[in-house]
mmCIF file of C-alpha atoms in Angstrom:
data_model
loop_
_atom_site.group_PDB
_atom_site.id
_atom_site.type_symbol
_atom_site.label_atom_id
_atom_site.label_comp_id
_atom_site.label_asym_id
_atom_site.label_seq_id
_atom_site.Cartn_x
_atom_site.Cartn_y
_atom_site.Cartn_z
ATOM 1 C CA MET A 219 14.144 32.690 -11.694
ATOM 2 C CA ASN A 220 10.931 30.185 -10.885
ATOM 3 C CA THR A 221 12.251 27.396 -12.894
ATOM 4 C CA LEU A 222 15.876 28.107 -11.585
ATOM 5 C CA ALA A 223 14.146 27.666 -7.903
ATOM 6 C CA VAL A 224 12.213 24.608 -9.338
ATOM 7 C CA ARG A 225 14.891 23.244 -10.271
ATOM 8 C CA VAL A 226 17.129 23.643 -6.991
ATOM 9 C CA ARG A 227 14.306 23.097 -4.225
ATOM 10 C CA PRO A 228 14.326 18.562 -4.659
ATOM 11 C CA PRO A 229 18.479 18.786 -4.388
ATOM 12 C CA MET A 230 18.212 20.959 -1.363
ATOM 13 C CA LEU A 231 15.557 18.783 0.031
ATOM 14 C CA ALA A 232 17.368 15.664 -0.198
ATOM 15 C CA ALA A 233 20.263 17.263 0.997
ATOM 16 C CA GLY A 234 18.312 19.136 4.185
ATOM 17 C CA ARG A 235 17.165 15.573 4.310
ATOM 18 C CA GLY A 236 20.861 13.960 3.912
ATOM 19 C CA LEU A 237 22.206 15.920 6.726
ATOM 20 C CA ALA A 238 19.382 15.056 8.878
ATOM 21 C CA LEU A 239 19.506 11.467 8.709
ATOM 22 C CA SER A 240 23.260 11.649 9.395
ATOM 23 C CA VAL A 241 22.849 13.368 12.568
ATOM 24 C CA TYR A 242 19.697 11.913 13.569
ATOM 25 C CA GLY A 243 20.732 8.014 12.963
ATOM 26 C CA LEU A 244 24.056 7.981 14.353
ATOM 27 C CA ALA A 245 22.810 9.267 17.455
ATOM 28 C CA VAL A 246 19.883 6.448 16.965
ATOM 29 C CA SER A 247 21.728 4.308 16.090
ATOM 30 C CA VAL A 248 24.569 3.815 17.863
ATOM 31 C CA THR A 249 21.989 4.678 21.263
ATOM 32 C CA LEU A 250 19.609 1.585 20.135
ATOM 33 C CA PHE A 251 22.567 -0.556 19.620
ATOM 34 C CA VAL A 252 24.589 -0.274 23.033
ATOM 35 C CA LEU A 253 20.543 -0.513 24.997
ATOM 36 C CA ALA A 254 20.720 -3.371 22.553
ATOM 37 C CA VAL A 255 23.603 -5.109 23.116
ATOM 38 C CA LEU A 256 23.679 -4.660 26.952
ATOM 39 C CA SER A 257 20.171 -5.698 27.358
ATOM 40 C CA ILE A 258 21.052 -8.980 25.921
ATOM 41 C CA THR A 259 24.109 -9.548 27.720
ATOM 42 C CA LEU A 260 21.701 -8.902 30.482
ATOM 43 C CA ILE A 261 19.519 -11.784 30.279
ATOM 44 C CA LEU A 262 21.957 -14.164 32.141
ATOM 45 C CA LEU A 263 21.548 -11.974 35.135
ATOM 46 C CA GLY A 264 17.347 -12.063 34.728
ATOM 47 C CA ILE A 265 17.315 -8.200 34.552
ATOM 48 C CA GLY A 266 17.591 -8.447 30.455
ATOM 49 C CA VAL A 267 14.566 -9.952 30.354
ATOM 50 C CA PHE A 268 12.245 -7.494 31.494
ATOM 51 C CA THR A 269 14.321 -4.597 29.298
ATOM 52 C CA THR A 270 15.353 -6.636 25.687
ATOM 53 C CA PRO A 271 11.657 -6.565 24.408
ATOM 54 C CA VAL A 272 11.409 -3.170 25.650
ATOM 55 C CA VAL A 273 14.131 -1.445 23.765
ATOM 56 C CA LEU A 274 14.258 -4.297 20.552
ATOM 57 C CA GLU A 275 11.051 -2.294 19.623
ATOM 58 C CA ALA A 276 12.094 0.176 19.914
ATOM 59 C CA VAL A 277 14.906 -1.305 17.045
ATOM 60 C CA ARG A 278 11.791 -2.051 15.195
ATOM 61 C CA ARG A 279 10.076 1.122 15.331
ATOM 62 C CA HIS A 280 13.340 2.836 14.774
ATOM 63 C CA ALA A 281 14.002 0.559 11.064
ATOM 64 C CA ASN A 282 10.319 1.289 10.114
ATOM 65 C CA GLN A 283 10.371 5.478 10.293
ATOM 66 C CA ARG A 284 13.051 4.430 8.078
ATOM 67 C CA ARG A 285 11.830 1.615 5.658
ATOM 68 C CA LEU A 286 9.428 4.574 5.688
ATOM 69 C CA TRP A 287 11.609 7.190 4.907
ATOM 70 C CA ALA A 288 13.048 5.164 1.973
ATOM 71 C CA ALA A 289 9.510 5.006 0.592
ATOM 72 C CA ASP A 290 8.428 9.117 1.231
ATOM 73 C CA TRP A 291 12.103 10.078 0.038
ATOM 74 C CA SER A 292 13.562 7.900 -2.739
ATOM 75 C CA GLY A 293 10.599 5.637 -3.551
ATOM 76 C CA VAL A 294 13.250 2.436 -2.261
ATOM 77 C CA ARG A 295 10.979 -0.202 -1.237
ATOM 78 C CA ILE A 296 11.035 -2.394 2.241
ATOM 79 C CA PRO A 297 8.726 -4.434 3.348
ATOM 80 C CA VAL A 298 8.368 -5.137 6.850
ATOM 81 C CA PRO A 299 9.869 -8.734 7.645
ATOM 82 C CA TYR A 300 9.208 -9.069 11.282
ATOM 83 C CA ARG A 301 7.453 -12.479 12.380
ATOM 84 C CA PRO A 302 4.101 -11.843 14.672
ATOM 85 C CA LEU A 303 3.849 -11.975 17.839
ATOM 86 C CA PRO A 304 1.109 -14.568 19.490
ATOM 87 C CA PRO A 305 -2.581 -11.883 20.817
ATOM 88 C CA ASP A 306 -1.991 -13.767 23.928
ATOM 89 C CA LEU A 307 1.135 -14.012 25.314
ATOM 90 C CA ARG A 308 0.585 -14.684 29.074
ATOM 91 C CA GLY A 309 1.559 -11.413 31.749
ATOM 92 C CA GLY A 310 4.178 -11.307 34.483
ATOM 93 C CA VAL A 311 7.411 -13.295 34.515
ATOM 94 C CA THR A 312 6.760 -16.090 32.572
ATOM 95 C CA GLY A 313 4.748 -13.791 30.057
ATOM 96 C CA GLN A 314 8.440 -11.424 29.008
ATOM 97 C CA VAL A 315 10.672 -14.630 29.400
ATOM 98 C CA GLU A 316 8.612 -15.660 26.107
ATOM 99 C CA ARG A 317 7.823 -12.379 24.111
ATOM 100 C CA THR A 318 12.082 -11.638 25.134
ATOM 101 C CA SER A 319 12.565 -15.256 23.623
ATOM 102 C CA LEU A 320 10.550 -14.973 20.330
ATOM 103 C CA LEU A 321 12.829 -11.605 19.992
ATOM 104 C CA LEU A 322 15.633 -13.234 20.271
ATOM 105 C CA LYS A 323 14.523 -16.340 17.815
ATOM 106 C CA ASP A 324 13.269 -13.887 15.114
ATOM 107 C CA PRO A 325 16.754 -13.555 12.420
ATOM 108 C CA ALA A 326 15.105 -9.668 11.489
ATOM 109 C CA THR A 327 15.994 -9.357 14.886
ATOM 110 C CA TRP A 328 19.183 -9.413 14.654
ATOM 111 C CA ARG A 329 19.659 -8.456 10.773
ATOM 112 C CA ASP A 330 18.629 -4.823 12.735
ATOM 113 C CA LEU A 331 21.522 -4.806 14.923
ATOM 114 C CA GLN A 332 23.126 -4.904 12.333
ATOM 115 C CA TRP A 333 21.610 -2.457 9.920
ATOM 116 C CA LEU A 334 22.168 -0.116 13.313
ATOM 117 C CA LEU A 335 26.045 -0.700 13.094
ATOM 118 C CA VAL A 336 26.088 0.296 9.106
ATOM 119 C CA ASP A 337 23.751 3.020 9.648
ATOM 120 C CA MET A 338 26.532 4.177 12.317
ATOM 121 C CA THR A 339 29.574 4.156 9.926
ATOM 122 C CA ALA A 340 27.867 4.347 5.921
ATOM 123 C CA GLY A 341 24.472 5.120 6.339
ATOM 124 C CA PRO A 342 25.521 8.407 7.757
ATOM 125 C CA VAL A 343 28.813 9.030 5.541
ATOM 126 C CA VAL A 344 26.841 8.109 2.324
ATOM 127 C CA ALA A 345 23.948 11.206 3.506
ATOM 128 C CA LEU A 346 25.917 13.809 4.962
ATOM 129 C CA LEU A 347 28.277 13.684 1.695
ATOM 130 C CA ALA A 348 24.591 15.062 -0.041
ATOM 131 C CA ALA A 349 24.180 17.956 2.202
ATOM 132 C CA THR A 350 28.576 18.613 1.920
ATOM 133 C CA LEU A 351 28.603 18.518 -1.790
ATOM 134 C CA LEU A 352 26.039 21.809 -1.004
ATOM 135 C CA ILE A 353 27.563 23.150 1.281
ATOM 136 C CA TYR A 354 31.440 22.962 0.773
ATOM 137 C CA PRO A 355 30.698 25.448 -2.099
ATOM 138 C CA VAL A 356 29.611 28.373 1.022
ATOM 139 C CA GLU A 357 33.259 28.466 1.826
ATOM 140 C CA GLY A 358 34.589 28.523 -1.755
ATOM 141 C CA LEU A 359 32.792 31.802 -1.958
ATOM 142 C CA VAL A 360 33.696 33.599 1.682
ATOM 143 C CA LEU A 361 37.485 32.465 0.310
ATOM 144 C CA ALA A 362 36.853 34.659 -2.816
ATOM 145 C CA ALA A 363 35.375 37.145 -0.791
ATOM 146 C CA GLY A 364 38.080 38.355 0.939
ATOM 147 C CA LEU A 365 38.659 35.412 3.443
ATOM 148 C CA TRP A 366 42.022 34.787 1.104
ATOM 149 C CA ARG A 367 43.750 38.097 2.867
ATOM 150 C CA VAL A 368 43.435 35.662 6.477
ATOM 151 C CA PHE A 369 45.779 33.441 4.362
ATOM 152 C CA GLN A 370 48.413 35.541 2.120
ATOM 153 C CA ASP A 371 51.606 34.254 4.194
ATOM 154 C CA ASP A 372 50.730 30.715 4.421
ATOM 155 C CA PRO A 373 48.077 29.532 2.121
ATOM 156 C CA TYR A 374 44.569 27.516 2.555
ATOM 157 C CA TRP A 375 43.730 24.403 0.868
ATOM 158 C CA TYR A 376 40.382 24.574 -0.608
ATOM 159 C CA GLY A 377 40.714 20.915 -1.980
ATOM 160 C CA PHE A 378 43.169 21.125 -4.302
ATOM 161 C CA VAL A 379 43.325 24.761 -4.612
ATOM 162 C CA PRO A 380 45.638 26.761 -2.032
ATOM 163 C CA VAL A 381 44.230 29.666 -1.162
ATOM 164 C CA SER A 382 46.550 33.273 -1.116
ATOM 165 C CA SER A 383 45.621 35.475 -2.956
ATOM 166 C CA GLN A 384 42.403 36.732 -4.850
ATOM 167 C CA GLY A 385 42.945 35.053 -8.121
ATOM 168 C CA THR A 386 44.052 31.738 -5.663
ATOM 169 C CA GLY A 387 40.268 32.919 -4.211
ATOM 170 C CA LEU A 388 38.722 33.299 -6.964
ATOM 171 C CA ALA A 389 39.971 29.689 -8.257
ATOM 172 C CA ALA A 390 38.310 28.095 -5.185
ATOM 173 C CA LEU A 391 35.032 29.959 -5.903
ATOM 174 C CA ALA A 392 35.152 28.146 -9.269
ATOM 175 C CA LEU A 393 35.692 24.767 -7.853
ATOM 176 C CA GLY A 394 33.491 25.732 -5.496
ATOM 177 C CA VAL A 395 30.952 26.098 -8.468
ATOM 178 C CA VAL A 396 31.726 22.929 -9.603
ATOM 179 C CA ILE A 397 31.251 21.072 -6.823
ATOM 180 C CA PHE A 398 28.090 22.529 -6.014
ATOM 181 C CA VAL A 399 26.677 21.896 -9.660
ATOM 182 C CA ALA A 400 27.343 18.016 -8.745
ATOM 183 C CA GLY A 401 26.168 18.002 -5.691
ATOM 184 C CA LEU A 402 22.643 19.238 -7.128
ATOM 185 C CA TRP A 403 23.311 16.256 -9.805
ATOM 186 C CA ALA A 404 24.727 13.981 -6.927
ATOM 187 C CA ALA A 405 22.215 14.601 -3.434
ATOM 188 C CA ALA A 406 19.036 12.553 -4.603
ATOM 189 C CA PRO A 407 21.008 9.998 -5.607
ATOM 190 C CA LEU A 408 23.594 9.922 -3.013
ATOM 191 C CA LEU A 409 20.606 10.124 -0.602
ATOM 192 C CA ARG A 410 18.509 6.928 -2.406
ATOM 193 C CA LEU A 411 22.878 4.895 -1.877
ATOM 194 C CA HIS A 412 21.591 5.428 1.434
ATOM 195 C CA PHE A 413 18.375 3.688 2.093
ATOM 196 C CA VAL A 414 19.959 1.141 -1.046
ATOM 197 C CA ILE A 415 22.531 0.222 1.680
ATOM 198 C CA ALA A 416 20.143 -0.366 4.294
ATOM 199 C CA ARG A 417 17.723 -2.370 1.911
ATOM 200 C CA PRO A 418 19.506 -5.927 2.165
ATOM 201 C CA LEU A 419 19.563 -6.123 5.657
ATOM 202 C CA LEU A 420 16.168 -4.796 6.298
ATOM 203 C CA ALA A 421 14.032 -6.103 3.813
ATOM 204 C CA PRO A 422 13.314 -9.839 4.310
ATOM 205 C CA THR A 423 15.470 -12.065 3.278
ATOM 206 C CA PRO A 424 14.668 -14.518 -0.176
ATOM 207 C CA GLU A 425 13.769 -17.523 2.538
ATOM 208 C CA GLN A 426 11.526 -15.201 4.347
ATOM 209 C CA THR A 427 9.908 -13.854 0.848
ATOM 210 C CA LEU A 428 9.349 -16.855 -0.292
ATOM 211 C CA ALA A 429 7.990 -18.828 3.234
ATOM 212 C CA GLN A 430 5.004 -15.325 3.454
ATOM 213 C CA ARG A 431 4.197 -15.813 -0.060
ATOM 214 C CA VAL A 432 3.421 -19.153 0.836
ATOM 215 C CA ASP A 433 1.497 -18.739 3.703
ATOM 216 C CA ARG A 434 -0.202 -15.563 1.606
ATOM 217 C CA LEU A 435 -0.896 -18.621 -0.999
ATOM 218 C CA THR A 436 -2.181 -20.860 1.620
ATOM 219 C CA GLU A 437 -4.049 -17.575 3.252
ATOM 220 C CA THR A 438 -6.020 -16.419 -0.063
ATOM 221 C CA ARG A 439 -6.282 -20.595 -1.263
ATOM 222 C CA THR A 440 -8.529 -20.899 1.768
ATOM 223 C CA GLU A 441 -10.397 -17.575 1.104
ATOM 224 C CA ALA A 442 -11.113 -18.405 -2.265
ATOM 225 C CA VAL A 443 -12.777 -21.608 -1.380
ATOM 226 C CA ASP A 444 -14.779 -20.191 1.139
ATOM 227 C CA THR A 445 -16.212 -17.504 -0.696
ATOM 228 C CA ALA A 446 -16.534 -19.622 -3.967
ATOM 229 C CA ALA A 447 -18.316 -22.035 -1.340
ATOM 230 C CA SER A 448 -20.486 -19.032 0.185
ATOM 231 C CA GLU A 449 -21.088 -17.764 -3.218
ATOM 232 C CA LEU A 450 -22.912 -21.561 -4.678
ATOM 233 C CA ARG A 451 -24.809 -20.990 -1.181
ATOM 234 C CA ARG A 452 -26.425 -18.047 -2.257
ATOM 235 C CA ILE A 453 -27.338 -18.745 -5.976
ATOM 236 C CA GLU A 454 -28.731 -21.920 -4.260
ATOM 237 C CA ARG A 455 -30.946 -19.973 -1.780
ATOM 238 C CA ASP A 456 -31.835 -17.139 -4.421
ATOM 239 C CA LEU A 457 -32.895 -20.250 -6.819
ATOM 240 C CA HIS A 458 -34.795 -21.906 -4.709
ATOM 241 C CA ASP A 459 -36.487 -18.987 -3.047
ATOM 242 C CA GLY A 460 -37.208 -16.921 -6.127
ATOM 243 C CA ALA A 461 -37.570 -18.312 -9.777
ATOM 244 C CA GLN A 462 -37.476 -22.305 -8.832
ATOM 245 C CA ALA A 463 -40.866 -21.644 -6.495
ATOM 246 C CA ARG A 464 -42.299 -18.749 -8.780
ATOM 247 C CA LEU A 465 -41.643 -21.933 -11.712
ATOM 248 C CA VAL A 466 -43.426 -24.210 -8.968
ATOM 249 C CA ALA A 467 -46.944 -21.876 -8.362
ATOM 250 C CA MET A 468 -47.198 -21.071 -12.223
ATOM 251 C CA GLY A 469 -46.808 -25.061 -12.883
ATOM 252 C CA MET A 470 -49.786 -25.921 -10.120
ATOM 253 C CA ASN A 471 -51.797 -22.703 -12.175
ATOM 254 C CA LEU A 472 -50.911 -24.758 -15.213
ATOM 255 C CA GLY A 473 -52.444 -27.533 -13.606
ATOM 256 C CA THR A 474 -55.743 -25.579 -12.258
ATOM 257 C CA ILE A 475 -56.290 -24.254 -15.866
ATOM 258 C CA GLU A 476 -56.442 -27.330 -17.366
ATOM 259 C CA ALA A 477 -59.190 -28.907 -15.485
ATOM 260 C CA LEU A 478 -61.258 -24.722 -15.937
ATOM 261 C CA ILE A 479 -60.766 -24.274 -18.940
ATOM 262 C CA GLU A 480 -63.697 -26.302 -20.675
ATOM 263 C CA LYS A 481 -65.446 -25.353 -17.333
ATOM 264 C CA ASP A 482 -64.993 -21.482 -16.510
ATOM 265 C CA PRO A 483 -63.491 -20.083 -19.403
ATOM 266 C CA ALA A 484 -62.605 -17.414 -17.525
ATOM 267 C CA GLN A 485 -61.391 -17.627 -14.389
ATOM 268 C CA ALA A 486 -59.085 -19.997 -16.565
ATOM 269 C CA LYS A 487 -58.088 -16.713 -18.680
ATOM 270 C CA GLU A 488 -57.514 -15.007 -15.188
ATOM 271 C CA MET A 489 -55.553 -17.330 -14.181
ATOM 272 C CA LEU A 490 -53.289 -17.150 -17.894
ATOM 273 C CA ALA A 491 -52.100 -14.107 -16.738
ATOM 274 C CA MET A 492 -51.297 -14.288 -13.515
ATOM 275 C CA ALA A 493 -49.359 -17.380 -14.857
ATOM 276 C CA ARG A 494 -47.278 -14.711 -17.737
ATOM 277 C CA GLU A 495 -47.052 -12.554 -14.291
ATOM 278 C CA SER A 496 -45.225 -14.455 -13.202
ATOM 279 C CA SER A 497 -43.186 -15.958 -16.088
ATOM 280 C CA ALA A 498 -42.506 -12.774 -16.208
ATOM 281 C CA GLU A 499 -41.099 -11.971 -12.932
ATOM 282 C CA ALA A 500 -39.491 -15.757 -12.988
ATOM 283 C CA LEU A 501 -37.548 -14.832 -15.750
ATOM 284 C CA THR A 502 -36.901 -11.058 -14.251
ATOM 285 C CA GLU A 503 -35.499 -13.179 -11.225
ATOM 286 C CA LEU A 504 -33.399 -15.363 -13.665
ATOM 287 C CA ARG A 505 -31.514 -12.411 -15.134
ATOM 288 C CA ASP A 506 -30.693 -10.483 -12.237
ATOM 289 C CA LEU A 507 -28.753 -13.859 -10.854
ATOM 290 C CA VAL A 508 -27.236 -14.306 -13.664
ATOM 291 C CA ARG A 509 -25.838 -10.650 -14.106
ATOM 292 C CA GLY A 510 -24.725 -11.235 -9.972
ATOM 293 C CA ILE A 511 -22.550 -14.754 -11.547
ATOM 294 C CA HIS A 512 -21.131 -12.342 -14.533
ATOM 295 C CA PRO A 513 -22.437 -9.968 -16.060
ATOM 296 C CA PRO A 514 -23.168 -9.391 -19.485
ATOM 297 C CA VAL A 515 -21.842 -6.241 -20.047
ATOM 298 C CA LEU A 516 -18.699 -6.747 -18.071
ATOM 299 C CA ALA A 517 -18.321 -10.407 -21.035
ATOM 300 C CA GLU A 518 -19.051 -8.601 -23.847
ATOM 301 C CA ARG A 519 -17.485 -5.026 -23.327
ATOM 302 C CA GLY A 520 -15.080 -5.304 -20.852
ATOM 303 C CA LEU A 521 -14.437 -3.234 -16.758
ATOM 304 C CA GLY A 522 -14.447 0.240 -17.844
ATOM 305 C CA ASP A 523 -18.482 -0.475 -19.582
ATOM 306 C CA ALA A 524 -19.610 -2.605 -16.798
ATOM 307 C CA VAL A 525 -18.537 0.035 -13.996
ATOM 308 C CA LYS A 526 -20.285 2.235 -15.742
ATOM 309 C CA ALA A 527 -23.331 1.238 -15.871
ATOM 310 C CA LEU A 528 -23.410 0.195 -12.526
ATOM 311 C CA ALA A 529 -23.126 3.604 -11.773
ATOM 312 C CA LEU A 530 -26.139 4.617 -14.028
ATOM 313 C CA ARG A 531 -27.769 2.281 -11.656
ATOM 314 C CA LEU A 532 -26.962 4.532 -8.351
ATOM 315 C CA PRO A 533 -29.153 6.840 -6.970
ATOM 316 C CA VAL A 534 -26.057 9.529 -6.219
ATOM 317 C CA ALA A 535 -24.335 11.194 -9.431
ATOM 318 C CA THR A 536 -21.793 8.967 -10.047
ATOM 319 C CA GLU A 537 -18.672 10.348 -12.022
ATOM 320 C CA VAL A 538 -16.240 7.590 -13.851
ATOM 321 C CA THR A 539 -13.396 8.359 -15.441
ATOM 322 C CA VAL A 540 -11.544 4.831 -17.552
ATOM 323 C CA GLU A 541 -7.797 4.993 -19.555
ATOM 324 C CA LEU A 542 -8.121 1.193 -19.895
ATOM 325 C CA PRO A 543 -5.988 0.518 -23.353
ATOM 326 C CA GLY A 544 -7.066 -3.667 -23.032
ATOM 327 C CA ARG A 545 -8.856 -5.754 -21.473
ATOM 328 C CA ALA A 546 -7.230 -7.396 -18.537
ATOM 329 C CA GLU A 547 -8.015 -11.431 -18.004
ATOM 330 C CA ALA A 548 -11.968 -12.649 -17.663
ATOM 331 C CA SER A 549 -11.306 -13.764 -13.796
ATOM 332 C CA VAL A 550 -9.538 -10.453 -12.479
ATOM 333 C CA GLU A 551 -12.425 -8.438 -14.372
ATOM 334 C CA SER A 552 -14.526 -9.774 -12.162
ATOM 335 C CA ALA A 553 -12.832 -9.319 -9.353
ATOM 336 C CA ALA A 554 -12.477 -5.755 -9.738
ATOM 337 C CA TYR A 555 -16.228 -5.580 -10.490
ATOM 338 C CA PHE A 556 -17.632 -7.045 -7.575
ATOM 339 C CA ALA A 557 -14.881 -5.119 -5.883
ATOM 340 C CA VAL A 558 -16.494 -1.216 -7.313
ATOM 341 C CA SER A 559 -19.599 -3.223 -6.863
ATOM 342 C CA GLU A 560 -19.784 -3.532 -2.897
ATOM 343 C CA VAL A 561 -17.920 -0.139 -2.563
ATOM 344 C CA LEU A 562 -20.024 1.887 -4.670
ATOM 345 C CA THR A 563 -22.784 0.086 -2.819
ATOM 346 C CA ASN A 564 -21.005 1.284 0.770
ATOM 347 C CA ALA A 565 -20.790 4.472 -0.302
ATOM 348 C CA VAL A 566 -24.635 4.918 -0.940
ATOM 349 C CA LYS A 567 -25.767 3.457 2.568
ATOM 350 C CA HIS A 568 -23.436 5.100 4.820
ATOM 351 C CA THR A 569 -20.909 8.190 3.499
ATOM 352 C CA GLY A 570 -24.080 10.194 3.100
ATOM 353 C CA GLY A 571 -22.779 11.787 0.789
ATOM 354 C CA ASP A 572 -24.346 12.898 -2.912
ATOM 355 C CA ARG A 573 -21.573 12.486 -5.480
ATOM 356 C CA ILE A 574 -19.613 9.671 -5.917
ATOM 357 C CA TRP A 575 -15.493 9.308 -8.075
ATOM 358 C CA VAL A 576 -14.555 6.339 -9.452
ATOM 359 C CA ASP A 577 -11.263 6.369 -12.169
ATOM 360 C CA LEU A 578 -9.592 2.913 -13.311
ATOM 361 C CA HIS A 579 -6.506 3.107 -14.739
ATOM 362 C CA HIS A 580 -3.640 0.884 -15.966
ATOM 363 C CA ALA A 581 0.319 1.451 -15.122
ATOM 364 C CA GLU A 582 3.404 -0.239 -14.403
ATOM 365 C CA GLY A 583 1.805 -3.475 -14.622
ATOM 366 C CA MET A 584 -0.942 -2.749 -11.849
ATOM 367 C CA LEU A 585 -5.394 -2.556 -12.883
ATOM 368 C CA ARG A 586 -6.038 0.409 -9.774
ATOM 369 C CA VAL A 587 -8.807 1.500 -9.416
ATOM 370 C CA SER A 588 -9.967 4.461 -6.749
ATOM 371 C CA VAL A 589 -13.024 5.555 -5.518
ATOM 372 C CA THR A 590 -14.047 8.288 -4.260
ATOM 373 C CA ASP A 591 -17.410 9.804 -2.666
ATOM 374 C CA ASN A 592 -17.882 13.307 -0.370
ATOM 375 C CA GLY A 593 -19.559 11.865 2.706
ATOM 376 C CA GLY A 594 -18.228 12.307 5.763
ATOM 377 C CA GLY A 595 -15.914 10.032 6.124
ATOM 378 C CA GLY A 596 -14.782 7.059 9.284
ATOM 379 C CA ALA A 597 -14.639 4.195 6.926
ATOM 380 C CA ARG A 598 -12.161 1.514 8.499
ATOM 381 C CA ILE A 599 -11.302 -2.098 6.773
ATOM 382 C CA GLY A 600 -12.217 -4.244 10.045
ATOM 383 C CA SER A 601 -13.349 -7.444 10.930
ATOM 384 C CA GLY A 602 -17.000 -7.966 9.479
ATOM 385 C CA SER A 603 -17.039 -4.969 7.479
ATOM 386 C CA GLY A 604 -17.588 -5.281 3.699
ATOM 387 C CA LEU A 605 -14.304 -3.919 3.463
ATOM 388 C CA SER A 606 -12.593 -6.595 4.731
ATOM 389 C CA GLY A 607 -14.644 -9.148 2.314
ATOM 390 C CA ILE A 608 -13.145 -6.745 -0.562
ATOM 391 C CA GLU A 609 -9.681 -6.891 0.922
ATOM 392 C CA ARG A 610 -10.283 -10.842 0.824
ATOM 393 C CA ARG A 611 -10.970 -10.603 -2.798
ATOM 394 C CA LEU A 612 -8.792 -8.619 -3.917
ATOM 395 C CA GLY A 613 -5.617 -11.051 -1.869
ATOM 396 C CA THR A 614 -7.126 -13.518 -3.745
ATOM 397 C CA PHE A 615 -5.422 -11.481 -7.133
ATOM 398 C CA ASP A 616 -2.342 -11.043 -4.600
ATOM 399 C CA GLY A 617 -3.993 -7.302 -4.943
ATOM 400 C CA VAL A 618 -4.678 -5.088 -2.016
ATOM 401 C CA LEU A 619 -6.859 -2.490 -0.954
ATOM 402 C CA ALA A 620 -5.909 1.645 0.872
ATOM 403 C CA VAL A 621 -7.967 3.362 2.794
ATOM 404 C CA SER A 622 -7.916 6.812 3.201
ATOM 405 C CA SER A 623 -11.208 8.293 5.856
ATOM 406 C CA PRO A 624 -10.981 10.710 7.939
ATOM 407 C CA ALA A 625 -13.773 12.708 10.024
ATOM 408 C CA GLY A 626 -15.853 14.346 7.609
ATOM 409 C CA GLY A 627 -14.761 13.293 4.975
ATOM 410 C CA PRO A 628 -13.830 12.552 1.663
ATOM 411 C CA THR A 629 -13.165 8.944 1.178
ATOM 412 C CA MET A 630 -10.821 7.585 -0.708
ATOM 413 C CA VAL A 631 -11.337 3.487 -1.098
ATOM 414 C CA THR A 632 -8.268 2.847 -3.459
ATOM 415 C CA MET A 633 -7.617 -0.718 -4.753
ATOM 416 C CA GLU A 634 -4.752 -2.198 -6.904
ATOM 417 C CA LEU A 635 -4.627 -5.680 -8.656
ATOM 418 C CA PRO A 636 -1.612 -7.231 -10.793
ATOM 419 C CA CYS A 637 -2.266 -7.518 -14.447
ATOM 420 C CA VAL A 638 -1.460 -7.595 -18.115
ATOM 421 C CA LEU A 639 -4.136 -5.494 -20.383
ATOM 422 C CA SER A 640 -5.124 -7.369 -23.455
#
């Protein structure tokens, strides 16, 4: 019985969602389409300048809600195609005219209106069919239970079965069972079809996708150049203030030792000890600098072992799980390693937790890394935050960063990088 319930629940849920979509979508889409057409028409009279932005924003919220349901309910990903509005739009009538003009010049606005037409016609029919296939068999059951007696003189057609006796009532029940089984099989695909029908109009066009891709590559290239320049400045500063200063001091000490070695051997011996300490410290700083550029363990043993070595140096108990059947490109491994390193550093410094979990695995062409801590939460991606820097680093490789950090915790930082393992 439990197994049957587990099998039946997903299609029943899909049917219920289809019924809700058909009712909600039809009502809201019709209302918004009528309001949008009226508002755009009234622009010539001046009234539409004030109403059109409000109506079109409501249309976009409606479309975005459908995109969200498409991803959550059927796994259909529909990117958002809208052009961003300038943040410094003026107020008053001039600002309203400018906002209206920008919205109407956006091709996605007109595609949204076309989608509303589809969502009033084919959309609700497909969504409702998912529910109908599971509801309609109830009528066959009722007919077989005795309702057929009402139609003894004038047969009632249930599908292609004329019901006028107990035998034909049972035939209607059999047909209802067949329809119900077909509904269980078809409910989820029909719900998915509803979103697939909407996707061509709600998603960006190939031209928009290409333009967004070019803009993204331009942005990430600039960020990569800035990051590389910043990294070079850091290396130069560390060399100048650290190892270089120690080597210069050691050279001066050796010159002094050379002058004292015959006059004052005891003092020369003390200065030799100081020079030896300086050389050891300079060597340690150089090793740390090299590790900051590209850790040897990362080059020799891969990302998994490098993150495990990183976790061993943390003052917080850290558990690392690695499921990587191969190695990614060196540049991807390096980006992932330093992103994990910065997330761990933030977790130790700011969360107040006493335990961290790191999970690395590869699936569907993506390297996925999640870092979870049991701290107080409240982490956000914002301007100037360490997480923003990580997001820019990952963006160079078309990677993404997601943060879930409710008040009170826990905090989960998830990173994804497209790559192929070798």
